[in-house]
mmCIF file of C-alpha atoms in Angstrom:
data_model
loop_
_atom_site.group_PDB
_atom_site.id
_atom_site.type_symbol
_atom_site.label_atom_id
_atom_site.label_comp_id
_atom_site.label_asym_id
_atom_site.label_seq_id
_atom_site.Cartn_x
_atom_site.Cartn_y
_atom_site.Cartn_z
ATOM 1 C CA MET X 1 -1.021 -11.287 -51.106
ATOM 2 C CA THR X 2 0.361 -11.496 -47.571
ATOM 3 C CA VAL X 3 -1.604 -12.958 -44.669
ATOM 4 C CA HIS X 4 -0.743 -12.751 -40.978
ATOM 5 C CA ARG X 5 -2.887 -14.572 -38.455
ATOM 6 C CA GLY X 6 -2.591 -15.579 -34.844
ATOM 7 C CA ARG X 7 -3.810 -14.726 -31.377
ATOM 8 C CA TRP X 8 -2.744 -11.732 -29.336
ATOM 9 C CA THR X 9 -2.585 -12.347 -25.601
ATOM 10 C CA LEU X 10 -2.717 -10.063 -22.622
ATOM 11 C CA GLU X 11 0.968 -10.822 -22.117
ATOM 12 C CA ASP X 12 1.677 -9.646 -25.684
ATOM 13 C CA ARG X 13 0.010 -6.324 -24.963
ATOM 14 C CA LEU X 14 1.920 -5.830 -21.723
ATOM 15 C CA GLU X 15 5.227 -6.677 -23.356
ATOM 16 C CA GLN X 16 4.771 -4.389 -26.381
ATOM 17 C CA GLY X 17 1.553 -2.568 -27.141
ATOM 18 C CA LEU X 18 2.337 -1.657 -30.759
ATOM 19 C CA ARG X 19 3.162 -4.477 -33.159
ATOM 20 C CA GLU X 20 4.485 -4.318 -36.721
ATOM 21 C CA LEU X 21 3.569 -6.974 -39.297
ATOM 22 C CA PRO X 22 5.831 -6.765 -42.377
ATOM 23 C CA PHE X 23 4.829 -7.094 -46.013
ATOM 24 C CA ASP X 24 6.694 -6.553 -49.261
ATOM 25 C CA VAL X 25 5.804 -3.885 -51.813
ATOM 26 C CA PRO X 26 7.333 -4.707 -55.226
ATOM 27 C CA ALA X 27 8.493 -2.026 -57.623
ATOM 28 C CA GLY X 28 5.607 -0.782 -59.784
ATOM 29 C CA THR X 29 2.973 -1.216 -57.067
ATOM 30 C CA ALA X 30 0.193 1.333 -57.459
ATOM 31 C CA ALA X 31 -1.915 0.545 -54.393
ATOM 32 C CA VAL X 32 -1.919 -1.399 -51.133
ATOM 33 C CA THR X 33 -5.068 -2.552 -49.332
ATOM 34 C CA VAL X 34 -4.991 -3.874 -45.768
ATOM 35 C CA GLU X 35 -7.866 -5.712 -44.100
ATOM 36 C CA LEU X 36 -7.981 -6.566 -40.406
ATOM 37 C CA SER X 37 -10.381 -8.978 -38.750
ATOM 38 C CA PHE X 38 -10.461 -9.931 -35.082
ATOM 39 C CA ASP X 39 -12.895 -11.210 -32.498
ATOM 40 C CA GLY X 40 -13.246 -9.350 -29.196
ATOM 41 C CA GLY X 41 -11.125 -6.610 -27.685
ATOM 42 C CA VAL X 42 -9.941 -3.487 -29.528
ATOM 43 C CA ILE X 43 -7.065 -3.430 -32.020
ATOM 44 C CA ASP X 44 -5.909 -0.167 -33.582
ATOM 45 C CA LEU X 45 -4.710 -0.008 -37.181
ATOM 46 C CA GLY X 46 -2.005 1.962 -38.983
ATOM 47 C CA CYS X 47 0.745 1.800 -41.582
ATOM 48 C CA GLY X 48 4.421 2.585 -42.062
ATOM 49 C CA GLY X 49 6.539 2.469 -45.216
ATOM 50 C CA PRO X 50 10.271 2.608 -45.881
ATOM 51 C CA GLY X 51 10.019 6.395 -45.788
ATOM 52 C CA GLY X 52 8.153 6.435 -42.463
ATOM 53 C CA PHE X 53 4.563 7.162 -41.453
ATOM 54 C CA ARG X 54 1.821 6.431 -43.996
ATOM 55 C CA GLY X 55 -1.294 6.551 -41.846
ATOM 56 C CA TRP X 56 -3.282 5.721 -38.746
ATOM 57 C CA SER X 57 -6.971 5.092 -38.144
ATOM 58 C CA GLY X 58 -6.857 3.585 -34.663
ATOM 59 C CA GLY X 59 -9.963 1.594 -33.854
ATOM 60 C CA ALA X 60 -12.146 3.545 -36.295
ATOM 61 C CA ARG X 61 -11.484 1.266 -39.314
ATOM 62 C CA ARG X 62 -10.667 -2.305 -40.164
ATOM 63 C CA THR X 63 -9.490 -1.692 -43.714
ATOM 64 C CA TYR X 64 -7.564 0.954 -45.622
ATOM 65 C CA THR X 65 -6.076 1.625 -49.036
ATOM 66 C CA VAL X 66 -2.979 3.659 -49.830
ATOM 67 C CA ALA X 67 -2.535 4.560 -53.502
ATOM 68 C CA ALA X 68 -0.454 6.975 -55.528
ATOM 69 C CA ASP X 69 -3.216 9.574 -55.935
ATOM 70 C CA TRP X 70 -5.618 8.879 -53.060
ATOM 71 C CA ALA X 71 -5.834 7.131 -49.698
ATOM 72 C CA THR X 72 -8.419 6.177 -47.117
ATOM 73 C CA PRO X 73 -8.919 9.091 -44.672
ATOM 74 C CA GLY X 74 -6.250 8.884 -42.013
ATOM 75 C CA TYR X 75 -3.627 7.721 -44.536
ATOM 76 C CA LEU X 76 -1.229 9.578 -46.823
ATOM 77 C CA PRO X 77 -1.495 9.160 -50.589
ATOM 78 C CA GLY X 78 1.636 9.130 -52.707
ATOM 79 C CA GLU X 79 4.001 6.892 -54.600
ATOM 80 C CA LEU X 80 4.501 3.526 -52.930
ATOM 81 C CA GLU X 81 8.198 3.009 -52.266
ATOM 82 C CA PRO X 82 9.338 -0.520 -53.016
ATOM 83 C CA GLY X 83 10.622 -2.458 -50.028
ATOM 84 C CA THR X 84 9.393 -3.648 -46.672
ATOM 85 C CA TRP X 85 6.285 -1.976 -45.285
ATOM 86 C CA ASN X 86 4.540 -2.680 -41.983
ATOM 87 C CA VAL X 87 0.971 -2.924 -40.819
ATOM 88 C CA TRP X 88 0.842 -1.273 -37.404
ATOM 89 C CA LEU X 89 -1.422 -2.923 -34.839
ATOM 90 C CA GLY X 90 -2.113 -1.243 -31.527
ATOM 91 C CA LEU X 91 -3.145 -3.815 -28.921
ATOM 92 C CA HIS X 92 -5.465 -1.379 -27.225
ATOM 93 C CA ARG X 93 -7.787 -3.754 -25.370
ATOM 94 C CA ILE X 94 -6.831 -7.420 -25.104
ATOM 95 C CA PRO X 95 -8.947 -9.502 -22.682
ATOM 96 C CA PRO X 96 -7.392 -12.268 -20.558
ATOM 97 C CA ASP X 97 -8.428 -15.014 -22.985
ATOM 98 C CA GLY X 98 -6.756 -13.232 -25.922
ATOM 99 C CA VAL X 99 -7.914 -12.001 -29.332
ATOM 100 C CA PRO X 100 -7.651 -14.051 -32.540
ATOM 101 C CA TYR X 101 -6.797 -11.898 -35.562
ATOM 102 C CA GLU X 102 -6.078 -12.008 -39.279
ATOM 103 C CA VAL X 103 -4.435 -9.355 -41.448
ATOM 104 C CA THR X 104 -4.609 -9.586 -45.241
ATOM 105 C CA VAL X 105 -2.457 -7.320 -47.413
ATOM 106 C CA THR X 106 -3.144 -7.031 -51.147
ATOM 107 C CA THR X 107 -0.886 -5.131 -53.552
ATOM 108 C CA SER X 108 -1.946 -4.052 -57.009
ATOM 109 C CA SER X 109 -0.116 -2.727 -60.048
ATOM 110 C CA SER X 110 -3.206 -0.781 -61.172
ATOM 111 C CA LEU X 111 -4.912 2.121 -59.442
ATOM 112 C CA PRO X 112 -8.249 1.265 -57.788
ATOM 113 C CA PRO X 113 -11.186 3.601 -58.456
ATOM 114 C CA ARG X 114 -10.997 6.753 -56.393
ATOM 115 C CA PRO X 115 -14.001 7.082 -54.031
ATOM 116 C CA GLU X 116 -16.219 9.999 -54.871
ATOM 117 C CA ALA X 117 -15.857 12.784 -52.323
ATOM 118 C CA PRO X 118 -19.077 14.333 -51.014
ATOM 119 C CA ALA X 119 -19.827 17.861 -52.157
ATOM 120 C CA PRO X 120 -19.060 20.572 -49.564
ATOM 121 C CA PRO X 121 -22.137 21.902 -47.784
ATOM 122 C CA PRO X 122 -23.240 25.462 -48.590
ATOM 123 C CA ARG X 123 -21.387 28.256 -46.840
ATOM 124 C CA PRO X 124 -23.301 28.724 -43.588
ATOM 125 C CA GLU X 125 -24.812 31.799 -42.059
ATOM 126 C CA ARG X 126 -22.867 32.713 -38.951
ATOM 127 C CA PRO X 127 -24.175 34.469 -35.831
ATOM 128 C CA PRO X 128 -23.070 38.053 -35.143
ATOM 129 C CA ARG X 129 -19.605 38.249 -33.618
ATOM 130 C CA ARG X 130 -19.417 39.199 -29.963
ATOM 131 C CA ASP X 131 -17.751 42.554 -29.346
ATOM 132 C CA LEU X 132 -15.221 42.069 -26.540
ATOM 133 C CA PRO X 133 -12.917 44.804 -25.196
ATOM 134 C CA ALA X 134 -9.378 44.521 -26.593
ATOM 135 C CA PRO X 135 -6.265 46.698 -26.943
ATOM 136 C CA SER X 136 -5.909 48.775 -30.094
ATOM 137 C CA GLY X 137 -5.021 46.669 -33.125
ATOM 138 C CA MET X 138 -6.085 43.386 -31.496
ATOM 139 C CA ARG X 139 -9.282 41.391 -31.228
ATOM 140 C CA TRP X 140 -10.644 38.340 -29.469
ATOM 141 C CA LEU X 141 -11.372 35.323 -31.682
ATOM 142 C CA ALA X 142 -13.719 32.557 -30.572
ATOM 143 C CA GLY X 143 -12.426 29.056 -31.123
ATOM 144 C CA ASP X 144 -12.370 25.396 -30.196
ATOM 145 C CA LEU X 145 -9.045 23.600 -29.734
ATOM 146 C CA HIS X 146 -10.128 19.955 -30.002
ATOM 147 C CA SER X 147 -12.107 18.328 -32.823
ATOM 148 C CA HIS X 148 -12.115 15.249 -35.041
ATOM 149 C CA THR X 149 -13.150 14.307 -38.577
ATOM 150 C CA VAL X 150 -13.453 11.173 -40.704
ATOM 151 C CA HIS X 151 -9.650 11.177 -40.827
ATOM 152 C CA SER X 152 -9.797 9.506 -37.406
ATOM 153 C CA ASP X 153 -12.919 8.625 -35.403
ATOM 154 C CA GLY X 154 -15.157 11.595 -36.257
ATOM 155 C CA THR X 155 -18.211 11.370 -38.497
ATOM 156 C CA LEU X 156 -17.931 14.676 -40.409
ATOM 157 C CA THR X 157 -15.683 15.555 -43.326
ATOM 158 C CA VAL X 158 -13.313 18.495 -42.928
ATOM 159 C CA HIS X 159 -15.680 20.655 -45.002
ATOM 160 C CA GLU X 160 -18.690 19.653 -42.897
ATOM 161 C CA LEU X 161 -16.840 20.340 -39.665
ATOM 162 C CA ALA X 162 -15.676 23.743 -40.884
ATOM 163 C CA CYS X 163 -19.213 24.757 -41.835
ATOM 164 C CA LEU X 164 -20.527 23.597 -38.472
ATOM 165 C CA ALA X 165 -17.861 25.684 -36.735
ATOM 166 C CA ALA X 166 -18.871 28.801 -38.648
ATOM 167 C CA SER X 167 -22.564 28.209 -37.936
ATOM 168 C CA ARG X 168 -21.713 27.990 -34.230
ATOM 169 C CA GLY X 169 -20.088 31.423 -34.352
ATOM 170 C CA LEU X 170 -16.476 30.251 -34.148
ATOM 171 C CA ASP X 171 -13.669 32.199 -35.783
ATOM 172 C CA TYR X 172 -11.111 29.399 -35.599
ATOM 173 C CA LEU X 173 -11.008 25.658 -35.026
ATOM 174 C CA ALA X 174 -8.127 23.274 -34.365
ATOM 175 C CA VAL X 175 -8.657 19.987 -36.223
ATOM 176 C CA THR X 176 -6.821 17.404 -34.141
ATOM 177 C CA ASP X 177 -7.335 13.941 -35.555
ATOM 178 C CA HIS X 178 -5.741 11.038 -33.703
ATOM 179 C CA ASN X 179 -2.125 10.205 -34.608
ATOM 180 C CA THR X 180 -2.412 11.459 -38.186
ATOM 181 C CA VAL X 181 -1.923 14.579 -40.280
ATOM 182 C CA SER X 182 -3.769 13.344 -43.373
ATOM 183 C CA HIS X 183 -6.415 16.029 -42.823
ATOM 184 C CA HIS X 184 -3.941 18.919 -43.003
ATOM 185 C CA PRO X 185 -3.963 19.366 -46.814
ATOM 186 C CA GLU X 186 -7.752 19.865 -46.762
ATOM 187 C CA LEU X 187 -7.794 22.615 -44.120
ATOM 188 C CA PRO X 188 -7.058 25.768 -46.185
ATOM 189 C CA THR X 189 -9.735 25.107 -48.816
ATOM 190 C CA ALA X 190 -12.379 24.004 -46.301
ATOM 191 C CA GLY X 191 -11.658 26.951 -44.019
ATOM 192 C CA ALA X 192 -11.858 29.464 -46.850
ATOM 193 C CA HIS X 193 -15.158 27.975 -48.015
ATOM 194 C CA ALA X 194 -16.748 28.129 -44.565
ATOM 195 C CA GLY X 195 -15.201 31.429 -43.480
ATOM 196 C CA VAL X 196 -13.367 29.999 -40.471
ATOM 197 C CA LEU X 197 -9.652 29.627 -39.725
ATOM 198 C CA LEU X 198 -8.721 25.939 -39.438
ATOM 199 C CA LEU X 199 -5.584 25.269 -37.417
ATOM 200 C CA PRO X 200 -3.581 22.133 -38.262
ATOM 201 C CA GLY X 201 -3.322 19.836 -35.276
ATOM 202 C CA GLN X 202 -2.786 16.258 -34.159
ATOM 203 C CA GLU X 203 -4.034 14.518 -31.045
ATOM 204 C CA VAL X 204 -1.079 12.377 -30.083
ATOM 205 C CA THR X 205 -2.929 9.412 -28.637
ATOM 206 C CA THR X 206 -1.721 6.542 -26.442
ATOM 207 C CA ASP X 207 -3.194 4.247 -23.825
ATOM 208 C CA LEU X 208 -1.667 6.343 -21.033
ATOM 209 C CA GLY X 209 -2.550 9.835 -22.156
ATOM 210 C CA HIS X 210 -3.310 12.217 -25.009
ATOM 211 C CA ALA X 211 -1.762 15.530 -26.030
ATOM 212 C CA ASN X 212 -2.632 18.017 -28.747
ATOM 213 C CA VAL X 213 0.093 19.471 -30.931
ATOM 214 C CA PHE X 214 -0.997 22.642 -32.732
ATOM 215 C CA GLY X 215 0.733 24.011 -35.812
ATOM 216 C CA ASP X 216 2.051 22.863 -39.143
ATOM 217 C CA THR X 217 4.721 20.684 -37.537
ATOM 218 C CA GLY X 218 4.356 17.517 -39.560
ATOM 219 C CA TRP X 219 3.545 14.151 -38.021
ATOM 220 C CA VAL X 220 4.341 13.645 -34.335
ATOM 221 C CA ASP X 221 5.486 10.079 -33.656
ATOM 222 C CA PHE X 222 3.217 8.802 -30.888
ATOM 223 C CA ARG X 223 5.516 5.796 -30.421
ATOM 224 C CA ARG X 224 8.245 8.022 -28.972
ATOM 225 C CA PRO X 225 8.552 9.169 -25.323
ATOM 226 C CA SER X 226 6.386 12.150 -24.395
ATOM 227 C CA ALA X 227 9.413 14.404 -23.925
ATOM 228 C CA ASP X 228 10.188 13.845 -27.617
ATOM 229 C CA TRP X 229 6.697 15.044 -28.563
ATOM 230 C CA ALA X 230 7.249 18.289 -26.691
ATOM 231 C CA ALA X 231 10.737 18.811 -28.128
ATOM 232 C CA PHE X 232 9.533 18.057 -31.664
ATOM 233 C CA ALA X 233 6.629 20.503 -31.382
ATOM 234 C CA GLN X 234 8.879 23.245 -30.070
ATOM 235 C CA SER X 235 11.522 22.672 -32.753
ATOM 236 C CA ARG X 236 8.881 22.986 -35.496
ATOM 237 C CA GLY X 237 7.225 26.113 -34.128
ATOM 238 C CA GLY X 238 4.244 24.243 -32.680
ATOM 239 C CA ILE X 239 2.567 24.100 -29.279
ATOM 240 C CA MET X 240 1.907 20.970 -27.239
ATOM 241 C CA SER X 241 -0.913 20.794 -24.712
ATOM 242 C CA ILE X 242 -1.811 18.001 -22.296
ATOM 243 C CA ASN X 243 -5.360 16.865 -23.074
ATOM 244 C CA HIS X 244 -8.151 16.177 -20.552
ATOM 245 C CA PRO X 245 -5.655 15.238 -17.811
ATOM 246 C CA LEU X 246 -8.355 13.845 -15.506
ATOM 247 C CA SER X 247 -10.681 12.069 -17.943
ATOM 248 C CA GLY X 248 -11.307 8.438 -17.045
ATOM 249 C CA ASP X 249 -8.980 5.983 -18.749
ATOM 250 C CA CYS X 250 -7.828 8.823 -21.046
ATOM 251 C CA ALA X 251 -6.288 10.664 -18.087
ATOM 252 C CA TRP X 252 -2.646 11.692 -18.361
ATOM 253 C CA ARG X 253 -0.424 8.984 -16.824
ATOM 254 C CA ARG X 254 2.646 9.203 -19.042
ATOM 255 C CA PRO X 255 6.052 10.002 -17.555
ATOM 256 C CA LEU X 256 7.256 13.466 -18.441
ATOM 257 C CA PRO X 257 10.097 15.126 -16.527
ATOM 258 C CA PRO X 258 9.336 18.532 -15.016
ATOM 259 C CA GLU X 259 11.716 20.326 -17.367
ATOM 260 C CA SER X 260 9.797 18.938 -20.387
ATOM 261 C CA ARG X 261 6.293 19.683 -19.161
ATOM 262 C CA PRO X 262 4.442 22.025 -21.516
ATOM 263 C CA ARG X 263 2.926 25.267 -20.306
ATOM 264 C CA PHE X 264 -0.446 24.346 -21.851
ATOM 265 C CA ALA X 265 -3.178 22.012 -20.635
ATOM 266 C CA GLU X 266 -6.766 21.352 -21.669
ATOM 267 C CA ILE X 267 -8.203 22.132 -18.265
ATOM 268 C CA TRP X 268 -11.756 22.601 -19.597
ATOM 269 C CA HIS X 269 -13.043 19.526 -21.424
ATOM 270 C CA PRO X 270 -16.546 17.971 -21.569
ATOM 271 C CA SER X 271 -15.406 15.320 -19.090
ATOM 272 C CA TRP X 272 -15.315 18.154 -16.523
ATOM 273 C CA TRP X 273 -19.070 17.881 -16.445
ATOM 274 C CA ASP X 274 -19.398 19.051 -12.820
ATOM 275 C CA ARG X 275 -17.264 22.171 -12.597
ATOM 276 C CA ARG X 276 -17.627 22.284 -8.804
ATOM 277 C CA TRP X 277 -15.136 19.414 -8.884
ATOM 278 C CA GLY X 278 -11.832 21.156 -8.267
ATOM 279 C CA ALA X 279 -9.506 18.333 -9.292
ATOM 280 C CA PRO X 280 -8.502 19.809 -12.712
ATOM 281 C CA LEU X 281 -7.454 23.052 -10.998
ATOM 282 C CA ALA X 282 -5.565 21.163 -8.300
ATOM 283 C CA TRP X 283 -3.865 19.034 -10.982
ATOM 284 C CA ALA X 284 -2.721 22.195 -12.760
ATOM 285 C CA ASP X 285 -1.129 23.543 -9.585
ATOM 286 C CA VAL X 286 0.797 20.306 -9.023
ATOM 287 C CA TRP X 287 1.677 19.681 -12.670
ATOM 288 C CA ARG X 288 3.455 22.964 -13.148
ATOM 289 C CA PRO X 289 3.847 25.050 -9.994
ATOM 290 C CA THR X 290 5.126 28.016 -12.038
ATOM 291 C CA GLY X 291 1.731 28.171 -13.747
ATOM 292 C CA ILE X 292 0.043 26.899 -16.897
ATOM 293 C CA VAL X 293 -1.891 28.401 -19.762
ATOM 294 C CA PRO X 294 -5.403 26.885 -19.541
ATOM 295 C CA LEU X 295 -7.043 25.805 -22.781
ATOM 296 C CA GLY X 296 -10.490 24.479 -23.623
ATOM 297 C CA GLY X 297 -11.780 22.042 -26.217
ATOM 298 C CA SER X 298 -15.028 20.265 -26.981
ATOM 299 C CA ASP X 299 -13.386 17.038 -28.236
ATOM 300 C CA PHE X 300 -16.106 17.045 -30.893
ATOM 301 C CA HIS X 301 -16.646 13.848 -32.904
ATOM 302 C CA ASP X 302 -20.260 13.537 -33.948
ATOM 303 C CA PRO X 303 -23.350 15.802 -33.969
ATOM 304 C CA GLY X 304 -25.241 12.948 -32.307
ATOM 305 C CA GLN X 305 -23.021 12.980 -29.224
ATOM 306 C CA PHE X 306 -23.498 15.146 -26.146
ATOM 307 C CA LYS X 307 -20.441 17.256 -27.063
ATOM 308 C CA ASN X 308 -21.165 20.488 -28.931
ATOM 309 C CA LEU X 309 -18.601 22.333 -31.008
ATOM 310 C CA GLY X 310 -17.551 25.495 -29.206
ATOM 311 C CA GLU X 311 -18.552 24.240 -25.758
ATOM 312 C CA PRO X 312 -16.295 25.327 -24.180
ATOM 313 C CA VAL X 313 -14.981 28.175 -26.298
ATOM 314 C CA THR X 314 -11.384 29.380 -26.068
ATOM 315 C CA TRP X 315 -11.106 33.088 -26.773
ATOM 316 C CA ALA X 316 -7.709 34.116 -28.172
ATOM 317 C CA LEU X 317 -6.546 37.734 -28.130
ATOM 318 C CA THR X 318 -4.893 38.046 -31.512
ATOM 319 C CA GLU X 319 -2.955 40.492 -33.615
ATOM 320 C CA ASP X 320 -3.501 39.990 -37.353
ATOM 321 C CA ASP X 321 -5.520 36.874 -36.410
ATOM 322 C CA ARG X 322 -2.379 34.910 -35.462
ATOM 323 C CA VAL X 323 -3.997 32.417 -33.118
ATOM 324 C CA LEU X 324 -0.892 30.339 -32.384
ATOM 325 C CA ASP X 325 0.982 33.468 -31.326
ATOM 326 C CA ALA X 326 -1.871 34.352 -28.970
ATOM 327 C CA LEU X 327 -1.813 30.866 -27.438
ATOM 328 C CA ALA X 328 1.963 30.963 -27.060
ATOM 329 C CA ALA X 329 1.688 34.303 -25.249
ATOM 330 C CA GLY X 330 -1.061 32.988 -22.952
ATOM 331 C CA ARG X 331 -3.608 35.519 -24.210
ATOM 332 C CA VAL X 332 -6.593 33.183 -23.729
ATOM 333 C CA ALA X 333 -9.923 33.066 -21.944
ATOM 334 C CA ILE X 334 -12.250 30.064 -21.650
ATOM 335 C CA ALA X 335 -16.005 30.164 -21.285
ATOM 336 C CA ALA X 336 -18.870 27.698 -21.489
ATOM 337 C CA GLY X 337 -19.846 28.959 -24.949
ATOM 338 C CA PRO X 338 -19.548 31.963 -27.280
ATOM 339 C CA ASP X 339 -22.292 33.900 -25.455
ATOM 340 C CA ALA X 340 -21.480 32.778 -21.897
ATOM 341 C CA PRO X 341 -20.006 34.923 -19.106
ATOM 342 C CA VAL X 342 -16.326 35.523 -19.718
ATOM 343 C CA LEU X 343 -13.256 36.736 -17.826
ATOM 344 C CA LEU X 344 -10.721 38.576 -19.988
ATOM 345 C CA ARG X 345 -7.243 39.823 -19.255
ATOM 346 C CA VAL X 346 -6.697 43.084 -21.135
ATOM 347 C CA GLU X 347 -3.301 44.625 -20.443
ATOM 348 C CA ASP X 348 -3.153 45.167 -16.657
ATOM 349 C CA ASP X 349 -6.834 44.582 -15.970
ATOM 350 C CA LEU X 350 -9.258 41.700 -15.643
ATOM 351 C CA ILE X 351 -12.659 42.355 -17.198
ATOM 352 C CA ALA X 352 -15.646 40.235 -16.144
ATOM 353 C CA LEU X 353 -18.544 40.378 -18.613
ATOM 354 C CA ASP X 354 -22.118 39.221 -17.968
ATOM 355 C CA ALA X 355 -20.978 37.764 -14.636
ATOM 356 C CA ASP X 356 -22.859 39.783 -12.026
ATOM 357 C CA GLY X 357 -23.002 38.001 -8.678
ATOM 358 C CA THR X 358 -20.053 35.686 -9.319
ATOM 359 C CA VAL X 359 -16.726 35.466 -7.515
ATOM 360 C CA LEU X 360 -13.318 36.279 -9.000
ATOM 361 C CA CYS X 361 -10.701 33.828 -7.714
ATOM 362 C CA ARG X 362 -7.053 34.854 -7.977
ATOM 363 C CA PRO X 363 -4.100 32.428 -8.232
ATOM 364 C CA ASP X 364 -3.034 33.260 -4.656
ATOM 365 C CA GLY X 365 -6.455 32.301 -3.281
ATOM 366 C CA ARG X 366 -7.898 35.790 -2.777
ATOM 367 C CA ARG X 367 -11.514 36.256 -3.821
ATOM 368 C CA VAL X 368 -13.511 39.292 -4.919
ATOM 369 C CA ALA X 369 -17.255 39.584 -5.504
ATOM 370 C CA VAL X 370 -18.242 40.711 -9.018
ATOM 371 C CA ARG X 371 -21.023 43.303 -9.031
ATOM 372 C CA GLY X 372 -22.231 44.404 -12.443
ATOM 373 C CA ASP X 373 -22.300 43.132 -16.017
ATOM 374 C CA LYS X 374 -18.990 44.753 -17.002
ATOM 375 C CA VAL X 375 -16.497 44.943 -14.151
ATOM 376 C CA ARG X 376 -12.850 45.949 -14.478
ATOM 377 C CA ILE X 377 -10.475 44.772 -11.732
ATOM 378 C CA PRO X 378 -6.677 45.188 -11.522
ATOM 379 C CA ALA X 379 -4.982 41.906 -12.471
ATOM 380 C CA GLU X 380 -2.208 42.115 -9.845
ATOM 381 C CA GLY X 381 0.182 39.533 -11.248
ATOM 382 C CA PRO X 382 0.307 36.537 -13.599
ATOM 383 C CA GLY X 383 -1.424 33.180 -13.330
ATOM 384 C CA MET X 384 -4.723 31.473 -14.035
ATOM 385 C CA HIS X 385 -7.761 33.410 -12.796
ATOM 386 C CA ARG X 386 -11.321 32.131 -12.711
ATOM 387 C CA LEU X 387 -14.916 33.094 -12.099
ATOM 388 C CA GLU X 388 -17.065 30.896 -9.876
ATOM 389 C CA THR X 389 -20.667 30.951 -8.746
ATOM 390 C CA HIS X 390 -21.493 31.139 -5.048
ATOM 391 C CA GLU X 391 -21.709 27.311 -5.204
ATOM 392 C CA ASN X 392 -18.075 27.064 -6.403
ATOM 393 C CA GLU X 393 -18.937 26.155 -9.986
ATOM 394 C CA VAL X 394 -16.285 27.426 -12.388
ATOM 395 C CA ILE X 395 -17.876 29.415 -15.223
ATOM 396 C CA ALA X 396 -14.835 31.154 -16.757
ATOM 397 C CA LEU X 397 -11.037 30.858 -16.847
ATOM 398 C CA CYS X 398 -8.323 33.104 -18.195
ATOM 399 C CA GLY X 399 -4.550 32.927 -18.565
#
């Protein structure tokens, strides 16, 4: 058994926000259990082994187990390499008077009982799919690009989340747990059971900003500079998007040189609760003057919260249902929900559906009144277009 105890101070947090507490894993160890206790503040929890990342649960847990054949959600099961391991502590919120803490690490040569996994819910009934105009051989898929499970700070299992997505009429869902990829192995089976495409993702999470990385890239090291996240995602065939850039203390404040700034940003997020507030659109213009691809995500955690899966919905114009390719090409449209008014870009035209009486706003500032429930307007160039009400409330975006 290894015990670390002490008191973290505000100065400790400012000097180095992520701390590593070492412990030894002898040869033949079958399982490691870590327990964290502290009083006041917020301390995040994770784990690294000689081979690298072994898990992260942030502030959602105070204990975890890593064993050869199973691990606490958020952590990676597998053989325990002998040598020096580290408990990772993120000093997320440390008040001026400090936070006393204790970390206890227990190693075992025998496997602990594997927790019984809950049975998957029945395959849900899904609403009829919306028929949206698309070029020959392509179709629009309804999705949500931001969600969480028990592998970080969500309350639903991967299976439960997948079934909820299908019941909400979604065709695809990005599962983006915080700073971990432990949920990725569960996605194919859960998606097939529910009848929804689950995209592997990770919300790279720090005190100064969050970003989603979509794709089967492997773990993105949140301890590295943000430019490294973007380069890693690109090198592995993934896509990085800045999350909720103007969302309270989760707003994006990390340094990222202009040449490394991704083309993608989660412009529509539940924190944009008053869409007459034009700051997210103004941020997009400043962040990347050459234009961005707008994305939307519900940031869903818990059915009891105010956030609903698929609100907003990100429509992706796909060929052979390749959602990542559609995102990379900027073939996206964002609406308040699957049945809400929508603005689509189809080849050289913009098509406004169920949006009679709204205003089409072009990237250059020109505005056109929309008259009718299905209106086709020449696109006249690239950039982010939007529909607004006469009171300047944004109701639809498209890339």
